[in-house]
mmCIF file of C-alpha atoms in Angstrom:
data_model
loop_
_atom_site.group_PDB
_atom_site.id
_atom_site.type_symbol
_atom_site.label_atom_id
_atom_site.label_comp_id
_atom_site.label_asym_id
_atom_site.label_seq_id
_atom_site.Cartn_x
_atom_site.Cartn_y
_atom_site.Cartn_z
ATOM 1 C CA ASP A 6 0.884 4.016 -16.290
ATOM 2 C CA ALA A 7 1.582 5.525 -12.906
ATOM 3 C CA LYS A 8 0.676 3.586 -9.810
ATOM 4 C CA THR A 9 -2.037 5.166 -7.633
ATOM 5 C CA THR A 10 -2.612 4.735 -3.917
ATOM 6 C CA GLN A 11 -6.038 5.081 -2.190
ATOM 7 C CA PRO A 12 -7.248 4.363 1.270
ATOM 8 C CA PRO A 13 -9.087 1.050 1.403
ATOM 9 C CA SER A 14 -12.244 2.425 2.973
ATOM 10 C CA MET A 15 -13.953 5.635 4.058
ATOM 11 C CA ASP A 16 -17.190 6.575 5.688
ATOM 12 C CA CYS A 17 -19.317 9.600 5.009
ATOM 13 C CA ALA A 18 -22.542 10.925 6.500
ATOM 14 C CA GLU A 19 -25.443 11.316 4.117
ATOM 15 C CA GLY A 20 -25.763 14.869 2.828
ATOM 16 C CA ARG A 21 -22.179 15.742 3.668
ATOM 17 C CA ALA A 22 -19.369 16.131 1.149
ATOM 18 C CA ALA A 23 -17.260 13.056 0.541
ATOM 19 C CA ASN A 24 -13.643 13.764 -0.150
ATOM 20 C CA LEU A 25 -11.769 10.792 -1.614
ATOM 21 C CA PRO A 26 -7.934 11.195 -1.822
ATOM 22 C CA CYS A 27 -5.591 9.530 -4.327
ATOM 23 C CA ASN A 28 -1.784 9.651 -4.497
ATOM 24 C CA HIS A 29 -0.006 9.326 -7.858
ATOM 25 C CA SER A 30 3.478 10.611 -7.093
ATOM 26 C CA THR A 31 4.999 9.005 -10.214
ATOM 27 C CA ILE A 32 2.490 10.389 -12.695
ATOM 28 C CA SER A 33 4.007 11.477 -15.981
ATOM 29 C CA GLY A 34 3.209 14.723 -17.786
ATOM 30 C CA ASN A 35 0.894 13.191 -20.304
ATOM 31 C CA GLU A 36 -1.117 11.033 -17.958
ATOM 32 C CA TYR A 37 -4.629 12.011 -17.064
ATOM 33 C CA VAL A 38 -6.348 11.216 -13.694
ATOM 34 C CA TYR A 39 -9.547 9.286 -14.168
ATOM 35 C CA TRP A 40 -12.100 8.414 -11.511
ATOM 36 C CA TYR A 41 -14.580 5.604 -11.946
ATOM 37 C CA ARG A 42 -16.890 3.928 -9.405
ATOM 38 C CA GLN A 43 -18.462 0.522 -9.182
ATOM 39 C CA ILE A 44 -21.664 -0.159 -7.366
ATOM 40 C CA HIS A 45 -22.051 -3.773 -6.232
ATOM 41 C CA SER A 46 -20.616 -5.743 -9.207
ATOM 42 C CA GLN A 47 -22.127 -3.527 -11.864
ATOM 43 C CA GLY A 48 -19.914 -2.235 -14.611
ATOM 44 C CA PRO A 49 -17.624 0.675 -13.513
ATOM 45 C CA GLN A 50 -19.194 4.072 -14.053
ATOM 46 C CA TYR A 51 -17.043 6.949 -15.387
ATOM 47 C CA ILE A 52 -17.139 9.999 -13.066
ATOM 48 C CA ILE A 53 -14.625 12.514 -14.101
ATOM 49 C CA HIS A 54 -11.076 13.026 -15.388
ATOM 50 C CA GLY A 55 -8.491 15.763 -15.587
ATOM 51 C CA LEU A 56 -4.921 16.651 -16.476
ATOM 52 C CA LYS A 57 -3.824 19.572 -14.194
ATOM 53 C CA ASN A 58 -6.684 21.870 -13.821
ATOM 54 C CA ASN A 59 -9.572 21.330 -11.437
ATOM 55 C CA GLU A 60 -12.633 19.864 -13.133
ATOM 56 C CA THR A 61 -16.305 19.819 -12.177
ATOM 57 C CA ASN A 62 -19.299 18.076 -13.804
ATOM 58 C CA GLU A 63 -22.760 17.130 -12.579
ATOM 59 C CA MET A 64 -21.471 14.269 -10.574
ATOM 60 C CA ALA A 65 -18.415 15.456 -8.816
ATOM 61 C CA SER A 66 -15.370 17.766 -8.668
ATOM 62 C CA LEU A 67 -11.784 16.823 -9.138
ATOM 63 C CA ILE A 68 -9.064 18.732 -7.420
ATOM 64 C CA ILE A 69 -5.469 18.074 -8.640
ATOM 65 C CA THR A 70 -2.525 19.481 -6.748
ATOM 66 C CA GLU A 71 -0.202 21.800 -8.557
ATOM 67 C CA ASP A 72 2.653 19.216 -8.600
ATOM 68 C CA ARG A 73 0.103 16.616 -9.871
ATOM 69 C CA LYS A 74 1.251 14.138 -7.276
ATOM 70 C CA SER A 75 -2.186 13.815 -5.692
ATOM 71 C CA SER A 76 -5.797 14.478 -6.302
ATOM 72 C CA THR A 77 -9.153 14.515 -4.480
ATOM 73 C CA LEU A 78 -12.509 13.503 -5.790
ATOM 74 C CA ILE A 79 -15.358 15.490 -4.104
ATOM 75 C CA LEU A 80 -18.946 14.363 -4.074
ATOM 76 C CA PRO A 81 -20.576 17.508 -2.722
ATOM 77 C CA HIS A 82 -23.730 16.042 -1.139
ATOM 78 C CA ALA A 83 -23.305 12.297 -0.736
ATOM 79 C CA THR A 84 -26.401 10.066 -0.796
ATOM 80 C CA LEU A 85 -26.832 6.413 0.087
ATOM 81 C CA ARG A 86 -26.681 5.640 -3.605
ATOM 82 C CA ASP A 87 -23.099 6.895 -3.689
ATOM 83 C CA THR A 88 -22.006 3.872 -1.670
ATOM 84 C CA ALA A 89 -19.548 2.167 -4.009
ATOM 85 C CA VAL A 90 -15.939 1.321 -4.696
ATOM 86 C CA TYR A 91 -14.152 4.381 -6.179
ATOM 87 C CA TYR A 92 -11.123 3.882 -8.406
ATOM 88 C CA CYS A 93 -8.494 6.443 -9.210
ATOM 89 C CA ILE A 94 -6.474 5.755 -12.335
ATOM 90 C CA ALA A 95 -3.538 7.560 -13.918
ATOM 91 C CA SER A 96 -3.414 6.708 -17.556
ATOM 92 C CA THR A 97 -2.980 7.612 -21.203
ATOM 93 C CA SER A 98 -5.594 4.943 -21.960
ATOM 94 C CA GLY A 99 -6.469 6.527 -25.168
ATOM 95 C CA ASN A 100 -3.330 5.241 -26.760
ATOM 96 C CA THR A 101 -3.615 1.670 -25.458
ATOM 97 C CA GLY A 102 -7.216 1.028 -24.538
ATOM 98 C CA LYS A 103 -5.985 -0.161 -21.202
ATOM 99 C CA LEU A 104 -6.909 0.996 -17.799
ATOM 100 C CA ILE A 105 -5.041 -0.317 -14.733
ATOM 101 C CA PHE A 106 -7.352 -0.624 -11.759
ATOM 102 C CA GLY A 107 -6.058 -0.754 -8.219
ATOM 103 C CA GLN A 108 -8.022 -1.872 -5.248
ATOM 104 C CA GLY A 109 -9.881 1.405 -4.922
ATOM 105 C CA THR A 110 -11.662 3.000 -1.965
ATOM 106 C CA THR A 111 -14.868 1.553 -0.607
ATOM 107 C CA LEU A 112 -17.065 4.515 0.333
ATOM 108 C CA GLN A 113 -19.827 3.783 2.763
ATOM 109 C CA VAL A 114 -22.417 6.586 2.980
ATOM 110 C CA LYS A 115 -24.333 6.298 6.268
ATOM 111 C CA PRO A 116 -27.733 7.750 7.159
ATOM 112 C CA LYS L 11 -27.754 7.201 -26.861
ATOM 113 C CA ALA L 12 -27.736 3.567 -25.774
ATOM 114 C CA GLY L 13 -24.890 2.483 -23.565
ATOM 115 C CA VAL L 14 -22.597 -0.563 -23.896
ATOM 116 C CA THR L 15 -24.528 -3.823 -23.926
ATOM 117 C CA GLN L 16 -23.224 -7.192 -23.090
ATOM 118 C CA THR L 17 -24.868 -10.596 -23.688
ATOM 119 C CA PRO L 18 -25.500 -12.887 -21.995
ATOM 120 C CA ARG L 19 -25.697 -11.309 -18.583
ATOM 121 C CA TYR L 20 -25.257 -14.635 -16.791
ATOM 122 C CA LEU L 21 -23.741 -17.903 -17.916
ATOM 123 C CA ILE L 22 -22.994 -21.207 -16.292
ATOM 124 C CA LYS L 23 -20.563 -23.613 -17.904
ATOM 125 C CA THR L 24 -18.622 -26.639 -16.903
ATOM 126 C CA ARG L 25 -14.864 -27.242 -16.891
ATOM 127 C CA GLY L 26 -13.460 -28.004 -20.331
ATOM 128 C CA GLN L 27 -16.206 -26.185 -22.262
ATOM 129 C CA GLN L 28 -15.722 -23.073 -24.234
ATOM 130 C CA VAL L 29 -17.751 -19.841 -24.038
ATOM 131 C CA THR L 30 -18.300 -16.784 -26.248
ATOM 132 C CA LEU L 31 -19.293 -13.425 -24.819
ATOM 133 C CA SER L 32 -20.618 -10.503 -26.887
ATOM 134 C CA CYS L 33 -20.241 -6.783 -26.465
ATOM 135 C CA SER L 34 -22.014 -4.018 -28.435
ATOM 136 C CA PRO L 35 -20.216 -0.662 -28.032
ATOM 137 C CA ILE L 36 -21.834 2.769 -27.880
ATOM 138 C CA SER L 37 -22.865 3.866 -31.346
ATOM 139 C CA GLY L 38 -19.887 5.552 -33.027
ATOM 140 C CA HIS L 39 -17.344 4.024 -30.625
ATOM 141 C CA ARG L 40 -14.626 2.064 -32.397
ATOM 142 C CA SER L 41 -12.439 0.840 -29.552
ATOM 143 C CA VAL L 42 -13.520 -2.048 -27.351
ATOM 144 C CA SER L 43 -11.539 -3.225 -24.327
ATOM 145 C CA TRP L 44 -12.252 -6.350 -22.233
ATOM 146 C CA TYR L 45 -11.594 -6.862 -18.564
ATOM 147 C CA GLN L 46 -11.874 -9.713 -16.123
ATOM 148 C CA GLN L 47 -12.880 -9.057 -12.516
ATOM 149 C CA THR L 48 -12.419 -11.597 -9.698
ATOM 150 C CA PRO L 49 -12.407 -11.156 -5.955
ATOM 151 C CA GLY L 50 -8.791 -12.144 -5.708
ATOM 152 C CA GLN L 51 -7.232 -10.291 -8.605
ATOM 153 C CA GLY L 52 -9.630 -7.351 -9.048
ATOM 154 C CA LEU L 53 -10.179 -5.740 -12.415
ATOM 155 C CA GLN L 54 -7.583 -6.934 -14.966
ATOM 156 C CA PHE L 55 -7.230 -5.868 -18.616
ATOM 157 C CA LEU L 56 -7.549 -8.702 -21.164
ATOM 158 C CA PHE L 57 -7.231 -7.027 -24.594
ATOM 159 C CA GLU L 58 -8.327 -4.098 -26.783
ATOM 160 C CA TYR L 59 -9.604 -3.993 -30.301
ATOM 161 C CA PHE L 60 -9.764 -1.105 -32.687
ATOM 162 C CA SER L 61 -10.808 -1.263 -36.325
ATOM 163 C CA GLU L 62 -10.992 -5.079 -36.165
ATOM 164 C CA THR L 63 -7.392 -5.317 -34.954
ATOM 165 C CA GLN L 64 -6.041 -6.288 -31.512
ATOM 166 C CA ARG L 65 -3.876 -3.438 -30.457
ATOM 167 C CA ASN L 66 -3.020 -4.379 -26.939
ATOM 168 C CA LYS L 67 -3.132 -7.524 -24.836
ATOM 169 C CA GLY L 68 -2.946 -8.188 -21.088
ATOM 170 C CA ASN L 69 -1.204 -11.050 -19.337
ATOM 171 C CA PHE L 70 -3.658 -13.888 -19.950
ATOM 172 C CA PRO L 71 -3.176 -17.283 -21.449
ATOM 173 C CA GLY L 72 -3.931 -18.010 -25.108
ATOM 174 C CA ARG L 73 -7.218 -19.673 -24.079
ATOM 175 C CA PHE L 74 -8.564 -16.114 -23.942
ATOM 176 C CA SER L 75 -9.127 -14.610 -27.383
ATOM 177 C CA GLY L 76 -11.312 -12.002 -29.032
ATOM 178 C CA ARG L 77 -12.301 -10.410 -32.226
ATOM 179 C CA GLN L 78 -14.015 -7.332 -33.527
ATOM 180 C CA PHE L 79 -16.340 -7.001 -36.360
ATOM 181 C CA SER L 80 -16.660 -4.254 -38.971
ATOM 182 C CA ASN L 81 -19.601 -2.703 -37.033
ATOM 183 C CA SER L 82 -17.277 -2.525 -33.899
ATOM 184 C CA ARG L 83 -19.205 -5.224 -32.034
ATOM 185 C CA SER L 84 -16.714 -7.505 -30.242
ATOM 186 C CA GLU L 85 -16.720 -11.010 -28.943
ATOM 187 C CA MET L 86 -14.358 -12.728 -26.543
ATOM 188 C CA ASN L 87 -13.906 -16.495 -26.380
ATOM 189 C CA VAL L 88 -12.581 -18.644 -23.550
ATOM 190 C CA SER L 89 -11.698 -22.157 -24.459
ATOM 191 C CA THR L 90 -11.114 -25.175 -22.159
ATOM 192 C CA LEU L 91 -12.707 -23.397 -19.244
ATOM 193 C CA GLU L 92 -11.164 -23.739 -15.801
ATOM 194 C CA LEU L 93 -12.753 -23.114 -12.403
ATOM 195 C CA GLY L 94 -10.584 -20.027 -12.054
ATOM 196 C CA ASP L 95 -12.186 -18.454 -15.042
ATOM 197 C CA SER L 96 -15.343 -17.837 -13.037
ATOM 198 C CA ALA L 97 -15.540 -14.031 -13.027
ATOM 199 C CA LEU L 98 -17.376 -10.918 -14.122
ATOM 200 C CA TYR L 99 -16.291 -10.133 -17.646
ATOM 201 C CA LEU L 100 -16.606 -6.426 -18.604
ATOM 202 C CA CYS L 101 -16.273 -4.708 -21.863
ATOM 203 C CA ALA L 102 -15.734 -1.033 -22.361
ATOM 204 C CA SER L 103 -15.934 1.097 -25.439
ATOM 205 C CA SER L 104 -14.329 4.456 -26.399
ATOM 206 C CA LEU L 105 -14.637 6.738 -29.280
ATOM 207 C CA VAL L 106 -11.440 6.468 -31.265
ATOM 208 C CA GLY L 107 -8.950 4.835 -28.941
ATOM 209 C CA GLY L 108 -6.138 7.089 -30.088
ATOM 210 C CA ALA L 109 -6.557 10.268 -28.094
ATOM 211 C CA ARG L 110 -5.062 10.798 -24.670
ATOM 212 C CA THR L 111 -8.466 11.568 -23.105
ATOM 213 C CA ASP L 112 -10.481 8.877 -24.751
ATOM 214 C CA THR L 113 -12.838 7.967 -21.998
ATOM 215 C CA GLN L 114 -13.909 4.326 -21.633
ATOM 216 C CA TYR L 115 -17.533 3.491 -20.874
ATOM 217 C CA PHE L 116 -18.313 0.111 -19.388
ATOM 218 C CA GLY L 117 -21.115 -2.328 -19.970
ATOM 219 C CA PRO L 118 -22.942 -4.211 -17.102
ATOM 220 C CA GLY L 119 -20.798 -7.277 -17.525
ATOM 221 C CA THR L 120 -21.297 -10.963 -18.029
ATOM 222 C CA ARG L 121 -21.176 -13.135 -14.930
ATOM 223 C CA LEU L 122 -19.549 -16.486 -15.848
ATOM 224 C CA THR L 123 -19.713 -19.370 -13.422
ATOM 225 C CA VAL L 124 -17.590 -22.473 -14.225
ATOM 226 C CA LEU L 125 -18.639 -25.646 -12.389
#
């Protein structure tokens, strides 16, 4: 699985969009980009995933660059409850059942 | 649909003892993966089971083992506990474990403290 690089921490004002970047320059053609978040030692929560097209669901949007070397998770209107560690993972986990977690980005949403 | 459940939620053991943790996957999910999370090492993959067979294993000693039952429920066992085994143990389930986009859904975890 490709290595991902994320900033260790970010701040965002409540109500504003939170844009979390992720670099995955060695991603292979069959690897998907997954995003999870973990709130204060709870189990990681699945957010969204994509291959090469932009994706949107009720929680977030995922923008993947055309060369697939980086992506951005967008939380359109961040709330205090979005404060969490966000993990970006490049994986074909369906074949192995294995996700490789990095250190993630700690997002602090401030009032 | 109920999510992934793990029991117990909290556990305190002493060095040298053994422990068994249980995971019930989402109904219909057949793949169960286990992870260990510690402050120093982060989230690390332990092993994955599908159709009662271990398909993949992380880099952990043989003291860590697991199994899966015919109803897809899974248990993991840690024998001869060490202080360093204190961690949050997470399990995740996915539908079939064979498709490229098979999303894993995590349970709340079992917090193990070894004294």
